[in-house]
């Protein structure tokens, strides 16, 4: 029997779909910061999102690129 590798999401991939709290304003040409699960991440608005997002707003993580989250 062959074992088929099971895809296990990395720590960062597991953030997709999570809610995040904006700590520093997130705008298209001015990345900000969001807090997800007690960790602060660099964030940019996801393509086609209705950003900018002001401090205190709750957003959703759309994707992860290195140490930057795309949020909407």
Coordinates of N, CA, C and O in Angstrom, one line a residue:
X1 N 0.8 -1.2 0.0 CA 0.0 0.0 0.0 C 0.9 1.2 0.0 O 1.8 1.3 0.7
X2 N 0.5 2.2 -0.8 CA 1.2 3.5 -0.9 C 0.6 4.5 0.1 O -0.6 4.6 0.2
X3 N 1.5 5.2 0.7 CA 1.0 6.3 1.5 C 0.9 7.6 0.7 O 1.8 7.9 0.0
X4 N -0.2 8.2 0.8 CA -0.4 9.5 0.1 C -0.2 10.6 1.1 O -0.8 10.6 2.2
X5 N 0.7 11.5 0.8 CA 1.0 12.6 1.8 C -0.2 13.4 2.0 O -0.9 13.8 1.0
X6 N -0.5 13.7 3.2 CA -1.7 14.5 3.5 C -1.2 15.9 3.6 O -0.2 16.2 4.2
X7 N -2.0 16.8 3.1 CA -1.6 18.3 3.1 C -1.9 18.8 4.5 O -3.1 18.8 4.9
X8 N -0.9 19.3 5.2 CA -1.1 19.8 6.5 C -0.8 21.3 6.4 O 0.3 21.7 6.0
X9 N -1.8 22.2 6.7 CA -1.5 23.6 6.6 C -0.5 24.1 7.5 O -0.4 23.6 8.7
X10 N 0.4 25.0 7.0 CA 1.4 25.5 7.9 C 0.7 26.5 8.9 O -0.4 26.8 8.7
X11 N 1.5 27.0 9.8 CA 1.0 27.9 10.8 C 0.4 29.1 10.1 O -0.7 29.6 10.5
X12 N 1.1 29.7 9.1 CA 0.6 30.9 8.4 C -0.7 30.6 7.6 O -1.6 31.3 7.6
X13 N -0.7 29.4 6.9 CA -1.8 29.1 6.0 C -3.1 28.9 6.9 O -4.2 29.1 6.4
X14 N -2.9 28.5 8.1 CA -4.0 28.2 9.0 C -4.7 29.6 9.4 O -5.8 29.6 9.9
X15 N -4.1 30.7 9.1 CA -4.6 32.0 9.4 C -5.7 32.4 8.4 O -6.5 33.3 8.7
X16 N -5.7 31.8 7.2 CA -6.7 32.2 6.2 C -8.1 32.0 6.7 O -8.4 30.9 7.2
X17 N -8.9 33.0 6.6 CA -10.3 32.9 7.1 C -10.5 33.3 8.5 O -11.6 33.5 9.0
X18 N -9.4 33.6 9.2 CA -9.4 34.0 10.6 C -9.8 35.5 10.7 O -9.6 36.2 9.7
X19 N -10.4 35.9 11.8 CA -10.7 37.3 12.0 C -9.5 38.0 12.6 O -8.7 37.4 13.4
X20 N -9.2 39.2 12.2 CA -8.1 40.0 12.7 C -8.5 41.4 13.1 O -9.4 42.0 12.5
X21 N -7.9 41.9 14.2 CA -8.2 43.2 14.7 C -7.1 44.2 14.1 O -5.9 44.0 14.3
X22 N -7.6 45.3 13.5 CA -6.6 46.3 12.9 C -6.0 47.1 14.1 O -6.7 47.7 14.9
X23 N -4.7 47.0 14.2 CA -3.9 47.7 15.2 C -3.4 49.1 14.7 O -3.4 50.1 15.4
X24 N -3.0 49.1 13.4 CA -2.5 50.3 12.7 C -3.2 50.3 11.4 O -3.2 49.3 10.7
X25 N -3.8 51.5 11.0 CA -4.5 51.6 9.8 C -3.9 50.9 8.6 O -2.7 51.0 8.4
X26 N -4.7 50.1 7.8 CA -4.3 49.3 6.7 C -4.9 50.0 5.4 O -6.1 50.1 5.3
X27 N -4.0 50.5 4.5 CA -4.4 51.1 3.3 C -3.6 50.6 2.1 O -2.5 50.0 2.3
X28 N -4.1 50.8 0.9 CA -3.5 50.2 -0.3 C -2.0 50.5 -0.4 O -1.2 49.6 -0.7
X29 N -1.6 51.8 -0.2 CA -0.2 52.1 -0.4 C 0.5 52.4 0.9 O 1.6 52.9 1.0
X30 N -0.1 52.0 2.0 CA 0.4 52.2 3.3 C 0.1 50.9 4.2 O -0.9 50.9 4.9
X31 N 0.9 49.9 4.1 CA 0.6 48.7 4.9 C 0.5 49.0 6.4 O 1.2 49.9 6.9
X32 N -0.4 48.3 7.1 CA -0.6 48.5 8.5 C -0.3 47.2 9.3 O 0.5 46.4 8.8
X33 N -0.9 47.1 10.4 CA -0.7 45.9 11.3 C -2.1 45.4 11.8 O -3.0 46.2 12.1
X34 N -2.2 44.1 11.9 CA -3.4 43.5 12.4 C -2.9 42.5 13.4 O -1.8 41.9 13.4
X35 N -3.8 42.2 14.4 CA -3.5 41.2 15.4 C -4.4 40.0 15.2 O -5.7 40.1 15.1
X36 N -3.8 38.8 15.0 CA -4.5 37.5 14.9 C -4.0 36.6 15.9 O -2.8 36.3 16.0
X37 N -4.9 36.0 16.7 CA -4.4 35.0 17.7 C -3.3 35.5 18.6 O -2.2 34.8 18.7
X38 N -3.3 36.7 19.1 CA -2.3 37.3 19.9 C -1.0 37.5 19.2 O 0.0 37.7 19.9
X39 N -0.9 37.5 17.9 CA 0.3 37.8 17.1 C 0.0 39.0 16.2 O -1.1 39.1 15.6
X40 N 0.9 39.9 16.1 CA 0.8 41.1 15.3 C 1.5 40.8 13.9 O 2.6 40.4 13.9
X41 N 0.7 41.1 12.8 CA 1.2 40.8 11.5 C 1.2 42.1 10.7 O 0.3 42.9 10.9
X42 N 2.0 42.2 9.7 CA 2.0 43.3 8.7 C 0.8 42.9 7.8 O 0.5 41.8 7.5
X43 N 0.0 44.0 7.4 CA -1.2 43.7 6.6 C -1.4 44.7 5.5 O -1.0 45.9 5.6
X44 N -2.0 44.2 4.3 CA -2.4 45.1 3.2 C -3.8 44.7 2.9 O -4.2 43.6 3.1
X45 N -4.5 45.6 2.2 CA -5.9 45.3 1.8 C -5.8 44.2 0.7 O -5.0 44.3 -0.2
X46 N -6.7 43.3 0.7 CA -6.8 42.3 -0.4 C -7.3 43.0 -1.7 O -8.0 43.9 -1.6
X47 N -6.8 42.5 -2.8 CA -7.3 43.1 -4.1 C -8.8 43.1 -4.2 O -9.5 42.1 -3.8
X48 N -9.4 44.2 -4.5 CA -10.8 44.3 -4.7 C -11.6 44.5 -3.4 O -12.8 44.6 -3.3
X49 N -10.8 44.7 -2.3 CA -11.5 44.9 -1.0 C -11.9 46.4 -0.8 O -11.4 47.2 -1.6
X50 N -12.7 46.7 0.2 CA -13.2 48.0 0.3 C -12.3 48.9 1.3 O -12.8 49.8 1.9
X51 N -11.0 48.6 1.4 CA -10.1 49.3 2.3 C -10.1 50.8 2.0 O -10.7 51.2 1.0
X52 N -9.5 51.6 2.7 CA -8.7 51.3 3.9 C -9.5 50.9 5.1 O -10.7 51.1 5.2
X53 N -8.8 50.2 6.0 CA -9.4 49.8 7.3 C -8.7 50.5 8.4 O -7.5 50.6 8.6
X54 N -9.6 51.1 9.3 CA -9.1 51.9 10.4 C -8.8 51.1 11.6 O -9.4 50.0 11.8
X55 N -8.1 51.7 12.5 CA -7.7 51.0 13.8 C -9.0 50.6 14.5 O -10.0 51.4 14.6
X56 N -9.1 49.4 15.1 CA -10.2 48.9 15.8 C -11.2 48.1 15.0 O -12.1 47.5 15.6
X57 N -11.1 48.1 13.7 CA -12.0 47.4 12.8 C -11.6 45.9 12.8 O -10.4 45.6 12.8
X58 N -12.6 45.0 12.7 CA -12.3 43.6 12.5 C -12.3 43.2 11.1 O -13.3 43.6 10.4
X59 N -11.3 42.6 10.6 CA -11.2 42.2 9.2 C -11.0 40.7 9.1 O -10.8 40.0 10.1
X60 N -11.0 40.1 7.9 CA -10.8 38.7 7.7 C -9.6 38.5 6.8 O -9.4 39.2 5.8
X61 N -8.8 37.5 7.2 CA -7.5 37.2 6.5 C -7.9 36.5 5.2 O -8.6 35.4 5.2
X62 N -7.5 37.0 4.1 CA -7.8 36.5 2.7 C -6.6 35.6 2.3 O -6.9 34.5 1.7
X63 N -5.4 36.0 2.5 CA -4.2 35.2 2.1 C -3.0 35.6 2.9 O -3.0 36.6 3.6
X64 N -2.0 34.8 2.7 CA -0.7 35.0 3.4 C 0.4 35.0 2.4 O 0.5 34.1 1.6
X65 N 1.3 36.1 2.4 CA 2.4 36.1 1.5 C 3.6 36.4 2.4 O 3.9 37.6 2.7
X66 N 4.4 35.4 2.7 CA 5.6 35.6 3.6 C 5.1 36.1 5.0 O 4.4 35.3 5.7
X67 N 5.4 37.3 5.4 CA 5.0 37.8 6.7 C 3.9 38.9 6.6 O 3.6 39.6 7.5
X68 N 3.3 38.9 5.4 CA 2.2 39.9 5.1 C 0.9 39.2 4.9 O 0.8 38.3 4.1
X69 N -0.1 39.7 5.6 CA -1.5 39.2 5.4 C -2.3 40.1 4.5 O -2.2 41.3 4.6
X70 N -3.0 39.5 3.6 CA -4.0 40.3 2.8 C -5.3 40.2 3.5 O -5.8 39.1 3.8
X71 N -6.0 41.3 3.8 CA -7.2 41.3 4.6 C -8.4 42.0 3.8 O -8.1 42.8 3.0
X72 N -9.6 41.6 4.2 CA -10.8 42.3 3.6 C -11.8 42.4 4.7 O -11.8 41.7 5.7

